[in-house]
Tab-separated table of C-alpha atoms and ligand atoms in Angstrom:
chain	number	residue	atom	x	y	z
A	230	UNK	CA	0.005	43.560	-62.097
A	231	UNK	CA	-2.400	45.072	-64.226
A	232	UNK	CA	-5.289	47.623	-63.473
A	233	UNK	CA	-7.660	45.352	-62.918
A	234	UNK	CA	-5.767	43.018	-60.586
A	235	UNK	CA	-4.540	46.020	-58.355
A	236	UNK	CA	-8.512	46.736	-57.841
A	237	UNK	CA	-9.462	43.292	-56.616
A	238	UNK	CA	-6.922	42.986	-54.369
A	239	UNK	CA	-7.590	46.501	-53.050
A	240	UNK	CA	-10.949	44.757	-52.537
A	241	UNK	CA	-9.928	41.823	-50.691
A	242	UNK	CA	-7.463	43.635	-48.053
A	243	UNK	CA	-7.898	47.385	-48.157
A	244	UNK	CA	-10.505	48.570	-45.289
A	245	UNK	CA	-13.298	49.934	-48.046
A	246	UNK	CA	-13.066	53.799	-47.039
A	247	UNK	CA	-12.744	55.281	-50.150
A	248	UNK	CA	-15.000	56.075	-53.085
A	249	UNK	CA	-11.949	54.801	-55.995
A	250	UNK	CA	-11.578	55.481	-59.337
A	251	UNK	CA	-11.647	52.230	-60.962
A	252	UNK	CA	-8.094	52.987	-61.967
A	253	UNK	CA	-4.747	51.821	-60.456
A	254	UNK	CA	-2.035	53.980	-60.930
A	255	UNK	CA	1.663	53.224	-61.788
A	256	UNK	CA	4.038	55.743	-63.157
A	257	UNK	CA	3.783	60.079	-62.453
A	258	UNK	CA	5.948	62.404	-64.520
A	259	UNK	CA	5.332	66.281	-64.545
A	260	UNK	CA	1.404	66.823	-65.787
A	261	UNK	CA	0.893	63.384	-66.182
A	262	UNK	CA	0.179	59.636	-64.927
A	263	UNK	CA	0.001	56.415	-66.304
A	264	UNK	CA	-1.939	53.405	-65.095
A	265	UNK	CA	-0.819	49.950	-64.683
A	266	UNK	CA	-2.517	49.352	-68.775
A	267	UNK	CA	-0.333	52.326	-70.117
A	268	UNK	CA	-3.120	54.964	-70.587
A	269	UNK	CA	-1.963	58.413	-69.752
A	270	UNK	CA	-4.242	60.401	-67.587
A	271	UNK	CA	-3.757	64.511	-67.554
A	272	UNK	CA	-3.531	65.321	-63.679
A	273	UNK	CA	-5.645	67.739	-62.574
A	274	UNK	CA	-6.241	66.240	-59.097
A	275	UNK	CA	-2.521	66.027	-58.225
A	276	UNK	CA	-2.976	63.822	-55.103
A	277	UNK	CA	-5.614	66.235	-53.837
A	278	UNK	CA	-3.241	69.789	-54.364
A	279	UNK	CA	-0.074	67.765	-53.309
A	280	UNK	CA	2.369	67.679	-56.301
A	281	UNK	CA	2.184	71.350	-57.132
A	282	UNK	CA	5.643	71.062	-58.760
A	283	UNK	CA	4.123	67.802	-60.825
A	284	UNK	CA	5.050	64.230	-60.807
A	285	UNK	CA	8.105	63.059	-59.934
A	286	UNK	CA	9.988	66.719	-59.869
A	287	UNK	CA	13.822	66.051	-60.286
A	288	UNK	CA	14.413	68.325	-57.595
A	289	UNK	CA	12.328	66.333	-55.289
A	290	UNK	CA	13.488	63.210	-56.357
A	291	UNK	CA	17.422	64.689	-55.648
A	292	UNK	CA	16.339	65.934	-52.820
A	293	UNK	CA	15.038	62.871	-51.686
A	294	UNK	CA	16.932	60.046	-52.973
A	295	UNK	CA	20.410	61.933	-51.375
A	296	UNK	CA	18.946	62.404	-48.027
A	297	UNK	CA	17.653	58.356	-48.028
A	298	UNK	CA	21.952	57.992	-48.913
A	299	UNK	CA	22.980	60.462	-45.504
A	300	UNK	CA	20.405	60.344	-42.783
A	301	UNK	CA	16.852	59.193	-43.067
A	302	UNK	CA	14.889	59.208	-39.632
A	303	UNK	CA	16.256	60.494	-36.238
A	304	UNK	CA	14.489	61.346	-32.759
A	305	UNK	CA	13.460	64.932	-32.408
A	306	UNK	CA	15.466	64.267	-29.156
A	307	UNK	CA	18.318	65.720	-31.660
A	308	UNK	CA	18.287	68.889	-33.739
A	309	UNK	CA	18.246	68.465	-37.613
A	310	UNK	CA	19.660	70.738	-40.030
A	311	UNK	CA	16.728	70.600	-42.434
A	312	UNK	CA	14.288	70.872	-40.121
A	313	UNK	CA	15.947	74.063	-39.011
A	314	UNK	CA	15.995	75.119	-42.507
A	315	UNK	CA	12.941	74.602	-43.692
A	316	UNK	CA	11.219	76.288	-40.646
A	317	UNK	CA	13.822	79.678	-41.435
A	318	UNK	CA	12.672	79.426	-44.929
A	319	UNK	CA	8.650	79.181	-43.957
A	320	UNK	CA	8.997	81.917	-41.329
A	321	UNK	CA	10.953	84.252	-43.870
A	322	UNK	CA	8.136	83.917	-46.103
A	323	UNK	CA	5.465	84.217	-43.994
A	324	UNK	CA	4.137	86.092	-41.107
A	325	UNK	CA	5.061	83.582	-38.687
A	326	UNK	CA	8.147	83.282	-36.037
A	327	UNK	CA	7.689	80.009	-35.530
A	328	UNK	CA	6.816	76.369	-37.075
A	329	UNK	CA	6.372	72.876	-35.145
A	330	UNK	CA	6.545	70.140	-37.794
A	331	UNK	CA	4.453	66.932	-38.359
A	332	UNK	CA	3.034	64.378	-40.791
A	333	UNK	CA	-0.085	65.381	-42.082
A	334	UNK	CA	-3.279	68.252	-42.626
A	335	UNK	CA	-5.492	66.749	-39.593
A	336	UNK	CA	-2.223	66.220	-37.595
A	337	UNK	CA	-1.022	69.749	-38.224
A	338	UNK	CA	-4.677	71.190	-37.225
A	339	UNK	CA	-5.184	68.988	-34.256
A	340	UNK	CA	-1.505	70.668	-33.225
A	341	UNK	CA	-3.028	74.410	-34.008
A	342	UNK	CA	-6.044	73.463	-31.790
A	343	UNK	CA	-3.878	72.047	-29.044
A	344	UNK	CA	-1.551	75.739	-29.497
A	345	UNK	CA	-4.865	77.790	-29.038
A	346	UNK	CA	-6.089	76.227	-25.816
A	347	UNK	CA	-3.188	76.417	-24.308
A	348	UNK	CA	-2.511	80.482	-25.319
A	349	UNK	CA	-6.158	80.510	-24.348
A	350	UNK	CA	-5.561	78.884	-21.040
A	351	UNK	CA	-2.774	81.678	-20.358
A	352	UNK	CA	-5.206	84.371	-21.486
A	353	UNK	CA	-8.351	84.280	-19.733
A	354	UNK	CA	-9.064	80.515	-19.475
A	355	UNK	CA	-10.528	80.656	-22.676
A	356	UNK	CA	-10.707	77.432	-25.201
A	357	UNK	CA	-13.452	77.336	-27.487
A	358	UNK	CA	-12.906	77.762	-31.375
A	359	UNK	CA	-15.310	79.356	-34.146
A	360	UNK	CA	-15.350	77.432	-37.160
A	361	UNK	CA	-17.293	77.550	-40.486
A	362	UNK	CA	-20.019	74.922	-40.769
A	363	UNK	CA	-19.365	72.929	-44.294
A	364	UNK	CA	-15.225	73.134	-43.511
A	365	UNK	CA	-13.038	70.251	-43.636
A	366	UNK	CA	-10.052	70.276	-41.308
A	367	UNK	CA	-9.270	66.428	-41.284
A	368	UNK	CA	-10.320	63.181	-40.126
A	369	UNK	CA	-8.806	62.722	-36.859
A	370	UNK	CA	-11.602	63.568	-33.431
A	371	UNK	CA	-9.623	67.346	-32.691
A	372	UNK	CA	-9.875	68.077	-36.349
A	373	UNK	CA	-13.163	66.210	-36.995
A	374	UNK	CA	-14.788	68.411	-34.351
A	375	UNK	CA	-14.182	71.167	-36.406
A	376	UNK	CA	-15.386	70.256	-39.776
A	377	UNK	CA	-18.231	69.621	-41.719
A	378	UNK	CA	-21.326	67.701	-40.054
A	379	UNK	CA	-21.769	64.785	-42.891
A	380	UNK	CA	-18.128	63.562	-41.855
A	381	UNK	CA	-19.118	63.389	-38.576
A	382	UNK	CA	-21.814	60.533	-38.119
A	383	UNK	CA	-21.258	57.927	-36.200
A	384	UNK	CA	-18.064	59.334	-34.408
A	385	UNK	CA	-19.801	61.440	-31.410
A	386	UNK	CA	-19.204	62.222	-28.710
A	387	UNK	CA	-16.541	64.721	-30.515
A	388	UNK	CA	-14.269	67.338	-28.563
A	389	UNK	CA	-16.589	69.695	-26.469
A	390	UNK	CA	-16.182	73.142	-27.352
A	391	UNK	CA	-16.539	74.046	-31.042
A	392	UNK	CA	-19.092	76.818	-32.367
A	393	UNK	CA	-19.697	75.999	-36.151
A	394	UNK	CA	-20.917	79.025	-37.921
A	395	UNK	CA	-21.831	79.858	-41.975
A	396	UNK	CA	-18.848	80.423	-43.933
A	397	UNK	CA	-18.847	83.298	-45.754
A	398	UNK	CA	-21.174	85.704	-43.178
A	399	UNK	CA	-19.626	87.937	-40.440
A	400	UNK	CA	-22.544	88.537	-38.805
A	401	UNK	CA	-22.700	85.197	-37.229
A	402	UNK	CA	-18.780	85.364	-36.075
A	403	UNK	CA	-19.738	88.185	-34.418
A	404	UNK	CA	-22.365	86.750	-32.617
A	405	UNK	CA	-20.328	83.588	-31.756
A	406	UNK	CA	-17.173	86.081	-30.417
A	407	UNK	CA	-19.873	87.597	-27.442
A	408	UNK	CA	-18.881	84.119	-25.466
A	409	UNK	CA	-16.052	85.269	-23.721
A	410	UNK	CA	-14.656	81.646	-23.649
A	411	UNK	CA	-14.112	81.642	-27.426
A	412	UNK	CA	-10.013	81.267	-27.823
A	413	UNK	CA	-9.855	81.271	-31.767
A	414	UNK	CA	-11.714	81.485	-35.218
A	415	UNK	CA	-10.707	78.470	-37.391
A	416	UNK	CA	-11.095	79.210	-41.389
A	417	UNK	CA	-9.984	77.881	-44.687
A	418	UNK	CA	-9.176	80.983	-46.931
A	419	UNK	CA	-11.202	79.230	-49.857
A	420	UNK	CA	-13.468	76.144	-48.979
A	421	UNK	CA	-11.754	73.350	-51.156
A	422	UNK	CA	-13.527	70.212	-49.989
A	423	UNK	CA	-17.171	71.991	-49.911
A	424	UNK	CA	-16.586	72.733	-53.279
A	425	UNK	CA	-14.604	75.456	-53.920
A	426	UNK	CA	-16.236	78.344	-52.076
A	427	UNK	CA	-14.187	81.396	-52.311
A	428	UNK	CA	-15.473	84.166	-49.465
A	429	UNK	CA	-16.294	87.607	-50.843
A	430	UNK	CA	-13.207	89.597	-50.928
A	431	UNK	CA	-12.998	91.767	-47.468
A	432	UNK	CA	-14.364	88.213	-45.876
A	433	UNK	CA	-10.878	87.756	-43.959
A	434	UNK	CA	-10.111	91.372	-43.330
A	435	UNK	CA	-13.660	91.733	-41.641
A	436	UNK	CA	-12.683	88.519	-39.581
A	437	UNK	CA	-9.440	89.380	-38.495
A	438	UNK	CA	-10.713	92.895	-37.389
A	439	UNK	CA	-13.004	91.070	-35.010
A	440	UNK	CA	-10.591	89.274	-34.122
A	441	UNK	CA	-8.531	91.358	-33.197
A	442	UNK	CA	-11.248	93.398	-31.314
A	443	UNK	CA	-12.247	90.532	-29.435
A	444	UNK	CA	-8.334	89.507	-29.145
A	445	UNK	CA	-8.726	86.226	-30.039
A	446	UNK	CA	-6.589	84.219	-32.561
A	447	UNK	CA	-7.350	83.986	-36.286
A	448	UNK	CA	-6.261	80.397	-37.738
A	449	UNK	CA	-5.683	79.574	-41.176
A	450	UNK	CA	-6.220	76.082	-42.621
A	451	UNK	CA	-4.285	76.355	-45.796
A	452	UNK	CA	-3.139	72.748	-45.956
A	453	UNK	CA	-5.096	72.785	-49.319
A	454	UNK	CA	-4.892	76.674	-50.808
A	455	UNK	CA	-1.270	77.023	-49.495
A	456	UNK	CA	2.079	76.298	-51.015
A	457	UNK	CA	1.381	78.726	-54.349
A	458	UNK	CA	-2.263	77.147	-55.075
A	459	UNK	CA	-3.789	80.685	-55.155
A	460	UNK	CA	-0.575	82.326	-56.977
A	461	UNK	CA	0.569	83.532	-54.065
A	462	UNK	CA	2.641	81.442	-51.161
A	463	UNK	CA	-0.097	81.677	-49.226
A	464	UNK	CA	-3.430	82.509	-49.968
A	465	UNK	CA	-4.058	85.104	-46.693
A	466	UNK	CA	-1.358	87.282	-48.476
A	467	UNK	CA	-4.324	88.216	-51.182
A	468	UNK	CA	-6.339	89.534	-48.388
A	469	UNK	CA	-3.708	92.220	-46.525
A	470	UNK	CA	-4.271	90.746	-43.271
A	471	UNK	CA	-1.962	88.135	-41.169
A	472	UNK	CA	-3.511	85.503	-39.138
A	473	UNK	CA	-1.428	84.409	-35.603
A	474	UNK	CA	-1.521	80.184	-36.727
A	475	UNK	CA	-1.667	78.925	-39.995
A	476	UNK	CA	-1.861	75.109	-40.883
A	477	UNK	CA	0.048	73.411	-44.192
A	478	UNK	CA	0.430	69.994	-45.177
A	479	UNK	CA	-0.413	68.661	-48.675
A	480	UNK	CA	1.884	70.110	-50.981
A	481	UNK	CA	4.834	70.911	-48.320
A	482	UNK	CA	6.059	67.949	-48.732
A	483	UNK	CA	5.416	67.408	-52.705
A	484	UNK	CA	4.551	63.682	-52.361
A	485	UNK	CA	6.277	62.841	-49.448
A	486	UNK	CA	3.997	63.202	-45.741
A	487	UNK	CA	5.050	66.071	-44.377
A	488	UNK	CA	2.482	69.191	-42.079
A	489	UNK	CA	3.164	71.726	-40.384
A	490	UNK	CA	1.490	74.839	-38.092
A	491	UNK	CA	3.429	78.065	-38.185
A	492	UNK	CA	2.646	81.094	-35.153
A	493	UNK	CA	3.512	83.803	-34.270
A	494	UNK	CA	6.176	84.536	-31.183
A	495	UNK	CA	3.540	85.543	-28.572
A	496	UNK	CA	1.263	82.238	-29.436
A	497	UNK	CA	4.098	79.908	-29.589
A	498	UNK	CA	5.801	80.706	-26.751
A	499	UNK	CA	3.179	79.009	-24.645
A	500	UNK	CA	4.231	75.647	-26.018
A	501	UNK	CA	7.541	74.652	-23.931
A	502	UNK	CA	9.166	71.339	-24.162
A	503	UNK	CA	7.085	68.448	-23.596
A	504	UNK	CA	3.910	69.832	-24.351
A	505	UNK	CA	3.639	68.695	-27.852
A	506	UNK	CA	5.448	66.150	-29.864
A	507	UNK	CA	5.623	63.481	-32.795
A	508	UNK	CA	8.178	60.653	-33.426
A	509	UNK	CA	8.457	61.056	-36.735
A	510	UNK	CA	7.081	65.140	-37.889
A	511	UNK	CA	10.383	66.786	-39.294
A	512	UNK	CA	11.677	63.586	-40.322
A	513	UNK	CA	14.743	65.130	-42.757
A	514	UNK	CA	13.151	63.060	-45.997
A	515	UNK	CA	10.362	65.068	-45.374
A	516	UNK	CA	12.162	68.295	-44.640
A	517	UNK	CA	14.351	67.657	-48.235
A	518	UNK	CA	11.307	67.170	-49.891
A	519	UNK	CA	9.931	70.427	-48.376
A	520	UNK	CA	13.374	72.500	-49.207
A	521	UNK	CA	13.012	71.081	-52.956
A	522	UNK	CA	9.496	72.363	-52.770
A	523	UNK	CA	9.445	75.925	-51.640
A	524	UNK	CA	13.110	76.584	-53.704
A	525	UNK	CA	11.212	75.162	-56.489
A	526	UNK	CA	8.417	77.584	-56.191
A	527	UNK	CA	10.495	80.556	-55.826
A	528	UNK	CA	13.229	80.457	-57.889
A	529	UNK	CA	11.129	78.827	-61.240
A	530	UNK	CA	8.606	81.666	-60.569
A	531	UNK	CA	5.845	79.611	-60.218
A	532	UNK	CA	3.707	81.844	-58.104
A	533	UNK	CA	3.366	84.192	-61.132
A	534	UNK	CA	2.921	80.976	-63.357
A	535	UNK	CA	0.195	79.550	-61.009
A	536	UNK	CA	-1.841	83.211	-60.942
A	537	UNK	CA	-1.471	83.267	-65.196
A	538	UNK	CA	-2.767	80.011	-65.556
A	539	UNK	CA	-5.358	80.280	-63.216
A	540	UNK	CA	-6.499	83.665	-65.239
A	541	UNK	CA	-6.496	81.530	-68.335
A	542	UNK	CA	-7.941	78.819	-67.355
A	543	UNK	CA	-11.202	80.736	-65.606
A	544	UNK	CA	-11.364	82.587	-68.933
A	545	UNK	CA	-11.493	79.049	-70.785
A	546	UNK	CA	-14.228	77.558	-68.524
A	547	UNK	CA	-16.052	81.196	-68.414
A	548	UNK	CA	-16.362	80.543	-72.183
A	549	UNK	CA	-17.846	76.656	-71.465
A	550	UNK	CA	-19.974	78.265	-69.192
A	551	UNK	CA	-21.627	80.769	-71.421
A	552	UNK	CA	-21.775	77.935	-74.883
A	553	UNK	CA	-23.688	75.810	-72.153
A	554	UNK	CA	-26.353	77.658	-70.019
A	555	UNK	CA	-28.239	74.373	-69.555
A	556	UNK	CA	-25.771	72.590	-68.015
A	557	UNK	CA	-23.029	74.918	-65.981
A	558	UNK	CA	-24.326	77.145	-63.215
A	559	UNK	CA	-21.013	78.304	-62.294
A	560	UNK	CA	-17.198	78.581	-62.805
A	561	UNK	CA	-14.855	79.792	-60.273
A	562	UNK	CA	-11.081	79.770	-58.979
A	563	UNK	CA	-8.140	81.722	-57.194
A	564	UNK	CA	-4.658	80.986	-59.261
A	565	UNK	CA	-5.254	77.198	-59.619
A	566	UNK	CA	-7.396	76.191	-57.491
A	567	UNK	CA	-10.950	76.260	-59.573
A	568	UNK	CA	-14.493	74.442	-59.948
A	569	UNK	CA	-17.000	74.111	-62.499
A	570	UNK	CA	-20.003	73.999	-60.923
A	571	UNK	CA	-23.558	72.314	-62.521
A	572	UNK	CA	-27.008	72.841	-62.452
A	573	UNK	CA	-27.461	69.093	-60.776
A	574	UNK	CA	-25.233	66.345	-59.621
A	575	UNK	CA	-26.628	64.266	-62.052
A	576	UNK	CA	-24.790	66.354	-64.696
A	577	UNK	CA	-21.655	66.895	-62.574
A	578	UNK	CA	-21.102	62.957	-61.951
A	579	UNK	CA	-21.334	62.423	-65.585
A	580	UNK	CA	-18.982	65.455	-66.645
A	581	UNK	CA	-16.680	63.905	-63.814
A	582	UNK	CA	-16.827	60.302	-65.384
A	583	UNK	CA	-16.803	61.180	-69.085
A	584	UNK	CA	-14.081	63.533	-68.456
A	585	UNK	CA	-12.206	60.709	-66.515
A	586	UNK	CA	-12.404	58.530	-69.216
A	587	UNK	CA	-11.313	60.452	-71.981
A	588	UNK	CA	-7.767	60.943	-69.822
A	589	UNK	CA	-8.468	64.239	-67.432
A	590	UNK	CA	-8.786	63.538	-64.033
A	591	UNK	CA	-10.731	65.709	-62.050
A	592	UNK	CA	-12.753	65.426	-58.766
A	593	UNK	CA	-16.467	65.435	-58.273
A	594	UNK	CA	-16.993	67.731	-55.065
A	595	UNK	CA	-20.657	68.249	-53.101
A	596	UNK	CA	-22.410	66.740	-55.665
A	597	UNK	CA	-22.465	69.661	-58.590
A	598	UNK	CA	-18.714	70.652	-58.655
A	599	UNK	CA	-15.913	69.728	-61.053
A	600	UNK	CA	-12.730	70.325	-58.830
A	601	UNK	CA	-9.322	71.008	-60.705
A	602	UNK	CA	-6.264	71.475	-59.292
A	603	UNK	CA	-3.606	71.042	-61.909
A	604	UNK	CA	0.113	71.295	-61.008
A	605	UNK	CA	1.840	74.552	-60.785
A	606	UNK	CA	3.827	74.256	-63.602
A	607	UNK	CA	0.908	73.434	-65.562
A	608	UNK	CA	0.596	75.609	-68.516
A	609	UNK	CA	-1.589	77.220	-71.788
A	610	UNK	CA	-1.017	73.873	-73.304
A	611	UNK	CA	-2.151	71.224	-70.574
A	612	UNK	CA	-5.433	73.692	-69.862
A	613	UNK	CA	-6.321	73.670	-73.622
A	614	UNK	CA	-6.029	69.804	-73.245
A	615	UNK	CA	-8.043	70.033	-70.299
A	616	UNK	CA	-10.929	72.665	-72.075
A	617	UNK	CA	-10.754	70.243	-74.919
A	618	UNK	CA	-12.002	67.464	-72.880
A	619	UNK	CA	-14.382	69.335	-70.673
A	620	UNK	CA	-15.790	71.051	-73.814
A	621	UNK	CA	-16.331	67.380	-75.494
A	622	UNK	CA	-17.963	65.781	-72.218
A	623	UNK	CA	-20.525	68.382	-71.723
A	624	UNK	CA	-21.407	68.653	-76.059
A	625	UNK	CA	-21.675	65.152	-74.805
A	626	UNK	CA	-24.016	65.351	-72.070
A	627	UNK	CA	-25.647	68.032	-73.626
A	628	UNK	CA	-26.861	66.067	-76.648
A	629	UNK	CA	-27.717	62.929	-74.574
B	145	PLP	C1	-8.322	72.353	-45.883
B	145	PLP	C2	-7.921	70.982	-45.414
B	145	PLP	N1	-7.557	70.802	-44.142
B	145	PLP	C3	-7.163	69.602	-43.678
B	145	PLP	C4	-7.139	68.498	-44.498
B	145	PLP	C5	-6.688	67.178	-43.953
B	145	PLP	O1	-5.436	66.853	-44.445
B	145	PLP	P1	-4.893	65.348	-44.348
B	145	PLP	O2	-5.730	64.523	-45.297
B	145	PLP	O3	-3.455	65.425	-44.730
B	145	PLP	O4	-5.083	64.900	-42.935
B	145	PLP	C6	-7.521	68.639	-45.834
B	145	PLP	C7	-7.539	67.468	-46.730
B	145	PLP	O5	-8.199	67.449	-47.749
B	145	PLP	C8	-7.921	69.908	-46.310
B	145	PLP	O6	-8.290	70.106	-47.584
């Protein structure tokens, strides 16, 4: 089909819930995608920070194609040597003793909620979680409950039980840890959906002090930062502090649906057999796909890759920044996770477009911010592609 026939039959049988590109898709291959008309797109949304390794990895694709040959979906009723792998490999890299796997981000958070009411059920009869206002956390009620306000209309009554509170500010965590029902604080590391927001540095530290004061859990959403985003595996090891549940989804699986939540020994113990479940979370595609992934990351050195190319690219778009005052308010980023941000969504949706169409694909997020998220093994070359283009659209806009 071409482009433009994919896009009216979208029309026709696709419940309208997203805000599309008018482009369909076809063909992936390490930086890169093609559309169904053969033009070639650089990919700096990567499915929303899910192909970190790139399009169509060969190790993924192994990974994935020889699994589909041996085994592809069994019952969690049976243990699966993948499964057990991956989770070894997760908790040997992390801080955690302990992962339960599943299918998606909101899935994987909806499970973390579920894991601190019932540790907070043990520990005082406490179940209410602190969250940060403008967060996103997923789509599905738990989740929902927990995230941003404008994704919530039309959906109440939500889950009873959440304190939202401004990102960013202790003072009002503080406040919210006095009710002695509260059973966990419920962060992203950096805000990705509300546009990049990156906390000032101690933010986490000062959290999980309180935290710990109050002994209550920390949880960390990093189904978007996490997997190497930041240059690091995950992004709580920039801060020196651990948190007791951390979320991942997105790029676990590098293309194929795969979340998780990772705790520690004294929170999971409180989930015993039949508390929690999911036909099919750990499903061994997924968990091949996963292996391929965190392998990849490790042995190609791509943590150190993301972190240099984040520092080069915030050093570009510093630059665009200062040659146009009148148009960029701000630039920003952790490893390679960064947004431009503009002095009014007028300009931002027209940087967005104009760098769309001239092959760089980038989201528009709250309004004003350019979001990029190029691939991990993205390097000097595809971000001096990417400058090129950003640097055109805005001599663009700026002479319009
Ligand atoms: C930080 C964060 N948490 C949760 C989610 C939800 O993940 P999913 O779309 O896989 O349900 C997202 C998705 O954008 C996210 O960025």
């Amino acid at each position: 089909m071409s482009s433009e026939e994919t896009i009216a039959e979208s029309g026709e049988y696709l419940m309208n819930t997203y805000g599309r590109y008018p482009i369909a898709l076809a063909r992936g291959k390490g930086c890169r995608v093609w559309d169904e008309d053969g033009k070639e797109y650089l990919d700096f949304i990567t499915g929303i920070a899910v192909n970190n390794l790139g399009h169509c990895h060969p190790n993924i694709v192994r990974a994935v194609t020889g699994q589909c040959k041996t085994l592809m979906q069994v019952s969690n009723l049976f243990h699966v040597e993948k499964q057990a792998e991956l989770a070894r490999l997760l908790v040997e890299n992390s801080f955690a003793d302990k992962v339960f796997f599943c299918n998606s981000g909101t899935e994987a958070n909806e499970g973390a909620i579920k894991l601190a009411r019932k540790w907070g059920g043990a520990n005082g009869g406490r179940y209410k979680i602190v969250h940060a206002r403008d967060s996103f956390h997923g789509r599905t009620l738990g989740a929902l409950s927990a995230t941003n306000k404008k994704y919530q209309a039309g959906f109440k009554p939500l889950l009873p039980g959440f304190k939202a509170v401004p990102y960013g500010k202790i003072e009002p965590i503080e406040k919210a840890l006095s009710d002695e029902k509260v059973c966990a604080v419920l962060l992203e590391p950096i805000q990705g959906e509300n546009g990049v927001v990156i906390p000032y540095e101690n933010y986490l530290r000062d959290v999980r002090r309180l935290t710990r004061k109050k002994k209550v859990l920390l949880m960390l959403d990093e189904i978007q930062v996490g997997m190497g985003r930041t240059g690091k595996l995950f992004a709580y090891e920039h801060y020196g502090i651990e948190p007791d549940i951390m979320t991942l989804a997105k790029a676990l699986g590098g293309g194929i649906p795969c979340g998780a939540f990772l705790a520690t020994d004294r929170v999971a113990r409180h989930f015993t057999p039949g508390v929690h479940g999911t036909t099919l979370g750990g499903n061994p595609i997924a968990m091949s796909a996963g292996l391929a992934v965190i392998r990849t990351i490790m042995e190609d050195g791509l943590l150190d890759r993301a972190a240099s190319s984040g520092a080069y690219f915030l050093e570009r778009l510093a630059a665009i920044k200062e040659a146009h005052p009148g148009l960029v308010k701000d630039v920003r980023g952790k490893g390679l996770i960064l947004g431009v941000e503009f002095k009014s969504p007028g300009i931002a949706k027209d940087a967005v477009s104009r760098a769309v169409g001239k092959g760089l694909l980038t989201i528009l997020t709250e309004q004003r911010v350019m979001r990029l998220l190029p691939p991990l093994i993205a390097g000097e070359k595809e971000i001096d592609e990417a400058i090129e283009i950003i640097g055109e659209t805005l001599g663009e806009a700026g002479n319009a």
